[in-house]
Amino acid sequence: MNSAKPTISIVIPVYNVASYLRECLKSILDQTYDGWEAVCVDDGSTDRSGEILDEFAKKDNRIRVFHQRNSGVAHARNIALDKANGEWIGFLDSDDMFSPYLFDSVR
């Protein structure tokens, strides 16, 4: 749980993906490079997606969560971009996963 400024901000818009979201977030936590932050925007999910995001954010301060009324994926991504602190931006859909070695070349 690194408190230094992140090198990479991973933008994750989230809407009703509770059945995939844990695997998505775990793929970020499993990164061998730890200079990242995940900026997750819950776009008014009506399933447990928002609760899952909050649960993961409590466990790791590199996961930042913002909740909003449903406004669409483009708006959610733009909110995340406004909140991002990293030098670089990565995008991850909430029903996808990253390889654990994706950011190794940043070292």
mmCIF file with all atom_site columns, N, CA and C in Angstrom, residues 5-38:
data_model
loop_
_atom_site.group_PDB
_atom_site.id
_atom_site.type_symbol
_atom_site.label_atom_id
_atom_site.label_alt_id
_atom_site.label_comp_id
_atom_site.label_asym_id
_atom_site.label_entity_id
_atom_site.label_seq_id
_atom_site.pdbx_PDB_ins_code
_atom_site.Cartn_x
_atom_site.Cartn_y
_atom_site.Cartn_z
_atom_site.occupancy
_atom_site.B_iso_or_equiv
_atom_site.pdbx_formal_charge
_atom_site.auth_seq_id
_atom_site.auth_comp_id
_atom_site.auth_asym_id
_atom_site.auth_atom_id
_atom_site.pdbx_PDB_model_num
ATOM 1   N N  . LYS A 1 5  ? 3.255   9.244   -4.809  1.00 0.00 ? 5  LYS A N  1
ATOM 2   C CA . LYS A 1 5  ? 2.480   9.560   -6.007  1.00 0.00 ? 5  LYS A CA 1
ATOM 3   C C  . LYS A 1 5  ? 2.600   8.403   -7.000  1.00 0.00 ? 5  LYS A C  1
ATOM 4   N N  . PRO A 1 6  ? 1.473   7.941   -7.536  1.00 0.00 ? 6  PRO A N  1
ATOM 5   C CA . PRO A 1 6  ? 1.523   6.798   -8.459  1.00 0.00 ? 6  PRO A CA 1
ATOM 6   C C  . PRO A 1 6  ? 2.100   7.186   -9.813  1.00 0.00 ? 6  PRO A C  1
ATOM 7   N N  . THR A 1 7  ? 2.764   6.242   -10.439 1.00 0.00 ? 7  THR A N  1
ATOM 8   C CA . THR A 1 7  ? 3.243   6.442   -11.798 1.00 0.00 ? 7  THR A CA 1
ATOM 9   C C  . THR A 1 7  ? 2.103   6.236   -12.782 1.00 0.00 ? 7  THR A C  1
ATOM 10  N N  . ILE A 1 8  ? 1.248   5.248   -12.491 1.00 0.00 ? 8  ILE A N  1
ATOM 11  C CA . ILE A 1 8  ? 0.167   4.872   -13.407 1.00 0.00 ? 8  ILE A CA 1
ATOM 12  C C  . ILE A 1 8  ? -1.174  4.997   -12.700 1.00 0.00 ? 8  ILE A C  1
ATOM 13  N N  . SER A 1 9  ? -2.123  5.650   -13.346 1.00 0.00 ? 9  SER A N  1
ATOM 14  C CA . SER A 1 9  ? -3.509  5.682   -12.880 1.00 0.00 ? 9  SER A CA 1
ATOM 15  C C  . SER A 1 9  ? -4.318  4.774   -13.800 1.00 0.00 ? 9  SER A C  1
ATOM 16  N N  . ILE A 1 10 ? -4.967  3.797   -13.214 1.00 0.00 ? 10 ILE A N  1
ATOM 17  C CA . ILE A 1 10 ? -5.797  2.870   -13.969 1.00 0.00 ? 10 ILE A CA 1
ATOM 18  C C  . ILE A 1 10 ? -7.244  3.336   -13.835 1.00 0.00 ? 10 ILE A C  1
ATOM 19  N N  . VAL A 1 11 ? -7.843  3.704   -14.939 1.00 0.00 ? 11 VAL A N  1
ATOM 20  C CA . VAL A 1 11 ? -9.203  4.229   -14.986 1.00 0.00 ? 11 VAL A CA 1
ATOM 21  C C  . VAL A 1 11 ? -10.166 3.064   -15.207 1.00 0.00 ? 11 VAL A C  1
ATOM 22  N N  . ILE A 1 12 ? -11.128 2.912   -14.279 1.00 0.00 ? 12 ILE A N  1
ATOM 23  C CA . ILE A 1 12 ? -12.079 1.807   -14.370 1.00 0.00 ? 12 ILE A CA 1
ATOM 24  C C  . ILE A 1 12 ? -13.502 2.324   -14.181 1.00 0.00 ? 12 ILE A C  1
ATOM 25  N N  . PRO A 1 13 ? -14.263 2.445   -15.273 1.00 0.00 ? 13 PRO A N  1
ATOM 26  C CA . PRO A 1 13 ? -15.685 2.761   -15.134 1.00 0.00 ? 13 PRO A CA 1
ATOM 27  C C  . PRO A 1 13 ? -16.436 1.474   -14.765 1.00 0.00 ? 13 PRO A C  1
ATOM 28  N N  . VAL A 1 14 ? -17.384 1.591   -13.847 1.00 0.00 ? 14 VAL A N  1
ATOM 29  C CA . VAL A 1 14 ? -18.070 0.394   -13.338 1.00 0.00 ? 14 VAL A CA 1
ATOM 30  C C  . VAL A 1 14 ? -19.579 0.593   -13.415 1.00 0.00 ? 14 VAL A C  1
ATOM 31  N N  . TYR A 1 15 ? -20.245 -0.398  -14.014 1.00 0.00 ? 15 TYR A N  1
ATOM 32  C CA . TYR A 1 15 ? -21.710 -0.385  -14.033 1.00 0.00 ? 15 TYR A CA 1
ATOM 33  C C  . TYR A 1 15 ? -22.227 -1.820  -14.081 1.00 0.00 ? 15 TYR A C  1
ATOM 34  N N  . ASN A 1 16 ? -22.846 -2.254  -12.995 1.00 0.00 ? 16 ASN A N  1
ATOM 35  C CA . ASN A 1 16 ? -23.512 -3.555  -12.903 1.00 0.00 ? 16 ASN A CA 1
ATOM 36  C C  . ASN A 1 16 ? -22.649 -4.726  -13.386 1.00 0.00 ? 16 ASN A C  1
ATOM 37  N N  . VAL A 1 17 ? -21.478 -4.866  -12.783 1.00 0.00 ? 17 VAL A N  1
ATOM 38  C CA . VAL A 1 17 ? -20.563 -5.957  -13.135 1.00 0.00 ? 17 VAL A CA 1
ATOM 39  C C  . VAL A 1 17 ? -20.141 -6.753  -11.899 1.00 0.00 ? 17 VAL A C  1
ATOM 40  N N  . ALA A 1 18 ? -21.026 -6.866  -10.933 1.00 0.00 ? 18 ALA A N  1
ATOM 41  C CA . ALA A 1 18 ? -20.684 -7.530  -9.673  1.00 0.00 ? 18 ALA A CA 1
ATOM 42  C C  . ALA A 1 18 ? -20.103 -8.922  -9.886  1.00 0.00 ? 18 ALA A C  1
ATOM 43  N N  . SER A 1 19 ? -20.571 -9.644  -10.878 1.00 0.00 ? 19 SER A N  1
ATOM 44  C CA . SER A 1 19 ? -20.094 -11.014 -11.080 1.00 0.00 ? 19 SER A CA 1
ATOM 45  C C  . SER A 1 19 ? -18.665 -11.070 -11.630 1.00 0.00 ? 19 SER A C  1
ATOM 46  N N  . TYR A 1 20 ? -18.140 -9.972  -12.164 1.00 0.00 ? 20 TYR A N  1
ATOM 47  C CA . TYR A 1 20 ? -16.776 -9.934  -12.714 1.00 0.00 ? 20 TYR A CA 1
ATOM 48  C C  . TYR A 1 20 ? -15.824 -9.046  -11.923 1.00 0.00 ? 20 TYR A C  1
ATOM 49  N N  . LEU A 1 21 ? -16.352 -8.162  -11.131 1.00 0.00 ? 21 LEU A N  1
ATOM 50  C CA . LEU A 1 21 ? -15.560 -7.071  -10.566 1.00 0.00 ? 21 LEU A CA 1
ATOM 51  C C  . LEU A 1 21 ? -14.452 -7.529  -9.623  1.00 0.00 ? 21 LEU A C  1
ATOM 52  N N  . ARG A 1 22 ? -14.700 -8.537  -8.820  1.00 0.00 ? 22 ARG A N  1
ATOM 53  C CA . ARG A 1 22 ? -13.655 -9.021  -7.902  1.00 0.00 ? 22 ARG A CA 1
ATOM 54  C C  . ARG A 1 22 ? -12.425 -9.506  -8.674  1.00 0.00 ? 22 ARG A C  1
ATOM 55  N N  . GLU A 1 23 ? -12.649 -10.245 -9.758  1.00 0.00 ? 23 GLU A N  1
ATOM 56  C CA . GLU A 1 23 ? -11.531 -10.727 -10.566 1.00 0.00 ? 23 GLU A CA 1
ATOM 57  C C  . GLU A 1 23 ? -10.783 -9.567  -11.218 1.00 0.00 ? 23 GLU A C  1
ATOM 58  N N  . CYS A 1 24 ? -11.508 -8.572  -11.669 1.00 0.00 ? 24 CYS A N  1
ATOM 59  C CA . CYS A 1 24 ? -10.896 -7.387  -12.264 1.00 0.00 ? 24 CYS A CA 1
ATOM 60  C C  . CYS A 1 24 ? -9.983  -6.696  -11.252 1.00 0.00 ? 24 CYS A C  1
ATOM 61  N N  . LEU A 1 25 ? -10.506 -6.424  -10.082 1.00 0.00 ? 25 LEU A N  1
ATOM 62  C CA . LEU A 1 25 ? -9.727  -5.717  -9.054  1.00 0.00 ? 25 LEU A CA 1
ATOM 63  C C  . LEU A 1 25 ? -8.571  -6.571  -8.541  1.00 0.00 ? 25 LEU A C  1
ATOM 64  N N  . LYS A 1 26 ? -8.790  -7.869  -8.426  1.00 0.00 ? 26 LYS A N  1
ATOM 65  C CA . LYS A 1 26 ? -7.708  -8.752  -7.994  1.00 0.00 ? 26 LYS A CA 1
ATOM 66  C C  . LYS A 1 26 ? -6.571  -8.728  -9.007  1.00 0.00 ? 26 LYS A C  1
ATOM 67  N N  . SER A 1 27 ? -6.891  -8.616  -10.300 1.00 0.00 ? 27 SER A N  1
ATOM 68  C CA . SER A 1 27 ? -5.831  -8.573  -11.322 1.00 0.00 ? 27 SER A CA 1
ATOM 69  C C  . SER A 1 27 ? -4.967  -7.324  -11.174 1.00 0.00 ? 27 SER A C  1
ATOM 70  N N  . ILE A 1 28 ? -5.530  -6.271  -10.630 1.00 0.00 ? 28 ILE A N  1
ATOM 71  C CA . ILE A 1 28 ? -4.738  -5.059  -10.376 1.00 0.00 ? 28 ILE A CA 1
ATOM 72  C C  . ILE A 1 28 ? -3.890  -5.253  -9.121  1.00 0.00 ? 28 ILE A C  1
ATOM 73  N N  . LEU A 1 29 ? -4.491  -5.800  -8.087  1.00 0.00 ? 29 LEU A N  1
ATOM 74  C CA . LEU A 1 29 ? -3.748  -6.041  -6.852  1.00 0.00 ? 29 LEU A CA 1
ATOM 75  C C  . LEU A 1 29 ? -2.595  -7.025  -7.058  1.00 0.00 ? 29 LEU A C  1
ATOM 76  N N  . ASP A 1 30 ? -2.715  -7.902  -8.044  1.00 0.00 ? 30 ASP A N  1
ATOM 77  C CA . ASP A 1 30 ? -1.681  -8.898  -8.323  1.00 0.00 ? 30 ASP A CA 1
ATOM 78  C C  . ASP A 1 30 ? -0.537  -8.362  -9.178  1.00 0.00 ? 30 ASP A C  1
ATOM 79  N N  . GLN A 1 31 ? -0.556  -7.085  -9.535  1.00 0.00 ? 31 GLN A N  1
ATOM 80  C CA . GLN A 1 31 ? 0.509   -6.514  -10.352 1.00 0.00 ? 31 GLN A CA 1
ATOM 81  C C  . GLN A 1 31 ? 1.850   -6.639  -9.640  1.00 0.00 ? 31 GLN A C  1
ATOM 82  N N  . THR A 1 32 ? 2.887   -7.005  -10.377 1.00 0.00 ? 32 THR A N  1
ATOM 83  C CA . THR A 1 32 ? 4.223   -7.079  -9.791  1.00 0.00 ? 32 THR A CA 1
ATOM 84  C C  . THR A 1 32 ? 4.831   -5.690  -9.626  1.00 0.00 ? 32 THR A C  1
ATOM 85  N N  . TYR A 1 33 ? 4.342   -4.714  -10.365 1.00 0.00 ? 33 TYR A N  1
ATOM 86  C CA . TYR A 1 33 ? 4.736   -3.314  -10.203 1.00 0.00 ? 33 TYR A CA 1
ATOM 87  C C  . TYR A 1 33 ? 3.694   -2.655  -9.315  1.00 0.00 ? 33 TYR A C  1
ATOM 88  N N  . ASP A 1 34 ? 4.123   -1.950  -8.275  1.00 0.00 ? 34 ASP A N  1
ATOM 89  C CA . ASP A 1 34 ? 3.137   -1.422  -7.318  1.00 0.00 ? 34 ASP A CA 1
ATOM 90  C C  . ASP A 1 34 ? 2.943   0.097   -7.369  1.00 0.00 ? 34 ASP A C  1
ATOM 91  N N  . GLY A 1 35 ? 3.516   0.774   -8.347  1.00 0.00 ? 35 GLY A N  1
ATOM 92  C CA . GLY A 1 35 ? 3.388   2.229   -8.440  1.00 0.00 ? 35 GLY A CA 1
ATOM 93  C C  . GLY A 1 35 ? 2.149   2.664   -9.196  1.00 0.00 ? 35 GLY A C  1
ATOM 94  N N  . TRP A 1 36 ? 1.018   2.155   -8.821  1.00 0.00 ? 36 TRP A N  1
ATOM 95  C CA . TRP A 1 36 ? -0.237  2.451   -9.508  1.00 0.00 ? 36 TRP A CA 1
ATOM 96  C C  . TRP A 1 36 ? -1.300  2.906   -8.517  1.00 0.00 ? 36 TRP A C  1
ATOM 97  N N  . GLU A 1 37 ? -2.338  3.479   -9.078  1.00 0.00 ? 37 GLU A N  1
ATOM 98  C CA . GLU A 1 37 ? -3.580  3.713   -8.352  1.00 0.00 ? 37 GLU A CA 1
ATOM 99  C C  . GLU A 1 37 ? -4.705  3.278   -9.294  1.00 0.00 ? 37 GLU A C  1
ATOM 100 N N  . ALA A 1 38 ? -5.786  2.801   -8.745  1.00 0.00 ? 38 ALA A N  1
ATOM 101 C CA . ALA A 1 38 ? -6.976  2.487   -9.534  1.00 0.00 ? 38 ALA A CA 1
ATOM 102 C C  . ALA A 1 38 ? -8.026  3.538   -9.197  1.00 0.00 ? 38 ALA A C  1
#
